[in-house]
Coordinates of N, CA and C in Angstrom, one line a residue:
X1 N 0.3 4.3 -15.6 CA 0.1 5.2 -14.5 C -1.3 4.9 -14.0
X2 N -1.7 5.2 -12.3 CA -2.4 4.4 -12.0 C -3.5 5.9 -11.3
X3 N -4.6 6.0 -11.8 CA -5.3 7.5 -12.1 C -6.6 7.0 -11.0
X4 N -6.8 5.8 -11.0 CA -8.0 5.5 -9.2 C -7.6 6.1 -8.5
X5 N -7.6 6.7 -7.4 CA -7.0 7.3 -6.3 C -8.3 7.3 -5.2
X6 N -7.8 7.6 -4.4 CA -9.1 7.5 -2.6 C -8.6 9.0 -2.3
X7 N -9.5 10.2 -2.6 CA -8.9 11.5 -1.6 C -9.3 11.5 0.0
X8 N -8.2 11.7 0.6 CA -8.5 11.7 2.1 C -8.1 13.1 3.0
X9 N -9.2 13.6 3.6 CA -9.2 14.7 3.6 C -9.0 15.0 4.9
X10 N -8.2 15.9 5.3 CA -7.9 16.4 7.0 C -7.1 17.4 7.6
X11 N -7.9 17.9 8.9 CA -8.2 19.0 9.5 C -6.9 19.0 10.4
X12 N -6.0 19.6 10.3 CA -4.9 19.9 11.5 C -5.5 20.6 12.5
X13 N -4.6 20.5 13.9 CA -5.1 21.2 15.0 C -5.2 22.3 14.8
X14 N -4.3 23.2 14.2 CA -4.4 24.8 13.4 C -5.1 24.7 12.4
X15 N -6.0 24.2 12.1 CA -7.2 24.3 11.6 C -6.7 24.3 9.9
X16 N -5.9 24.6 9.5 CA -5.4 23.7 8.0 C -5.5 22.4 7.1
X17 N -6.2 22.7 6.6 CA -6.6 21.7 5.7 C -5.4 20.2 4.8
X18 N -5.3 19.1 5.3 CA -4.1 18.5 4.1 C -4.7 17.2 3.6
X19 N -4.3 17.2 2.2 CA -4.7 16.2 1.5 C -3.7 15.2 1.1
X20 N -4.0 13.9 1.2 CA -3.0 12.7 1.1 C -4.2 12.1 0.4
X21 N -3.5 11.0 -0.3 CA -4.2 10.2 -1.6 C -3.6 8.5 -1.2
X22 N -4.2 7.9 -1.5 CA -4.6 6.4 -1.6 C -5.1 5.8 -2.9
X23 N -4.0 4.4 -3.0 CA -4.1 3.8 -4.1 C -5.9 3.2 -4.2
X24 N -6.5 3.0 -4.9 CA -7.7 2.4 -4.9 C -7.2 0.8 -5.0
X25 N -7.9 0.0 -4.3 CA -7.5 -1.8 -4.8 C -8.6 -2.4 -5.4
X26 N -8.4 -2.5 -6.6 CA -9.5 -3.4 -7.3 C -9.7 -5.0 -7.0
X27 N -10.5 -5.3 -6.8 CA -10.6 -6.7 -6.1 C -12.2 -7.4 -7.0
X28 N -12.0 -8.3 -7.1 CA -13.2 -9.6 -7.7 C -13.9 -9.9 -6.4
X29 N -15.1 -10.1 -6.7 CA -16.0 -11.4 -6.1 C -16.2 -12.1 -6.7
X30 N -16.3 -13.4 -6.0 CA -17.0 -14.5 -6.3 C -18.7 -14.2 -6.4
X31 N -19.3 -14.2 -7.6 CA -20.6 -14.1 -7.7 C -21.5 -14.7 -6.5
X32 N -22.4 -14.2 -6.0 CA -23.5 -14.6 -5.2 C -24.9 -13.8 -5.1
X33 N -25.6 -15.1 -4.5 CA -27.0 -13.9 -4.6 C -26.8 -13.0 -3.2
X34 N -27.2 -11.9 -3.5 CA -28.3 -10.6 -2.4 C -29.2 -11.2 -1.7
X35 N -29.2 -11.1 -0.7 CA -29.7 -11.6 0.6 C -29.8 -10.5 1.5
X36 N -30.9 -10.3 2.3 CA -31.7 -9.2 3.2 C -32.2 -9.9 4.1
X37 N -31.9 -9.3 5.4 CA -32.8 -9.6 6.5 C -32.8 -11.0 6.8
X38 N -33.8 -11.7 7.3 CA -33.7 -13.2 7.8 C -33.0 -13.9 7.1
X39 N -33.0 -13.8 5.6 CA -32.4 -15.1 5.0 C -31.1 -14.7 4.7
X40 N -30.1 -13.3 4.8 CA -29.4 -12.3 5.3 C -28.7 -13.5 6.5
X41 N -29.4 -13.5 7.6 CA -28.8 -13.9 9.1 C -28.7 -15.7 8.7
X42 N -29.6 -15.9 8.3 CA -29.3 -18.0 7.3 C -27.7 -18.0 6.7
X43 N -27.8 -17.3 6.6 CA -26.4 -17.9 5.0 C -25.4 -17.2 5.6
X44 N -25.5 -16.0 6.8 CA -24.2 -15.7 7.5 C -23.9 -17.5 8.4
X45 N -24.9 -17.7 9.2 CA -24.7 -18.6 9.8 C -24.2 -19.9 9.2
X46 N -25.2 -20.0 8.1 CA -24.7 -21.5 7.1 C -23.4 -21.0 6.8
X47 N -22.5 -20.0 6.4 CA -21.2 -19.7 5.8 C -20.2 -20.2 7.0
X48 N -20.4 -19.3 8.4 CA -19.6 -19.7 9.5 C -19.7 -21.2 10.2
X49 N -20.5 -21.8 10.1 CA -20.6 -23.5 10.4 C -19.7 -24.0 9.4
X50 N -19.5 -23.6 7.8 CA -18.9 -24.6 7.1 C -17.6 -23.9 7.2
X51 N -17.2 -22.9 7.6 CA -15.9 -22.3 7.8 C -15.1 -21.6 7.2

């Protein structure tokens, strides 16, 4: 049984509150370094040139 859940919360036009739930998806990265700012905008650009 699968107990992650995403609560998603919302307001009907009559003003009633309803709750629906979402699977969570666990997903991997590939390790990389943290990048900020200028060198941030480098490695976007170096990424999209090599494709």
């Amino acid at each position: 049984m699968n107990f992650l859940k995403h609560t998603l919360a919302f307001r009907d036009a009559d003003g009633t509150t309803r709750l629906e739930y979402s699977d969570v998806k666990i997903t991997t990265l590939p390790p990389a370094k943290r990048v900020y700012g200028g060198e941030a905008e480098a490695a976007d650009k170096k990424e999209k040139a090599n494709g």
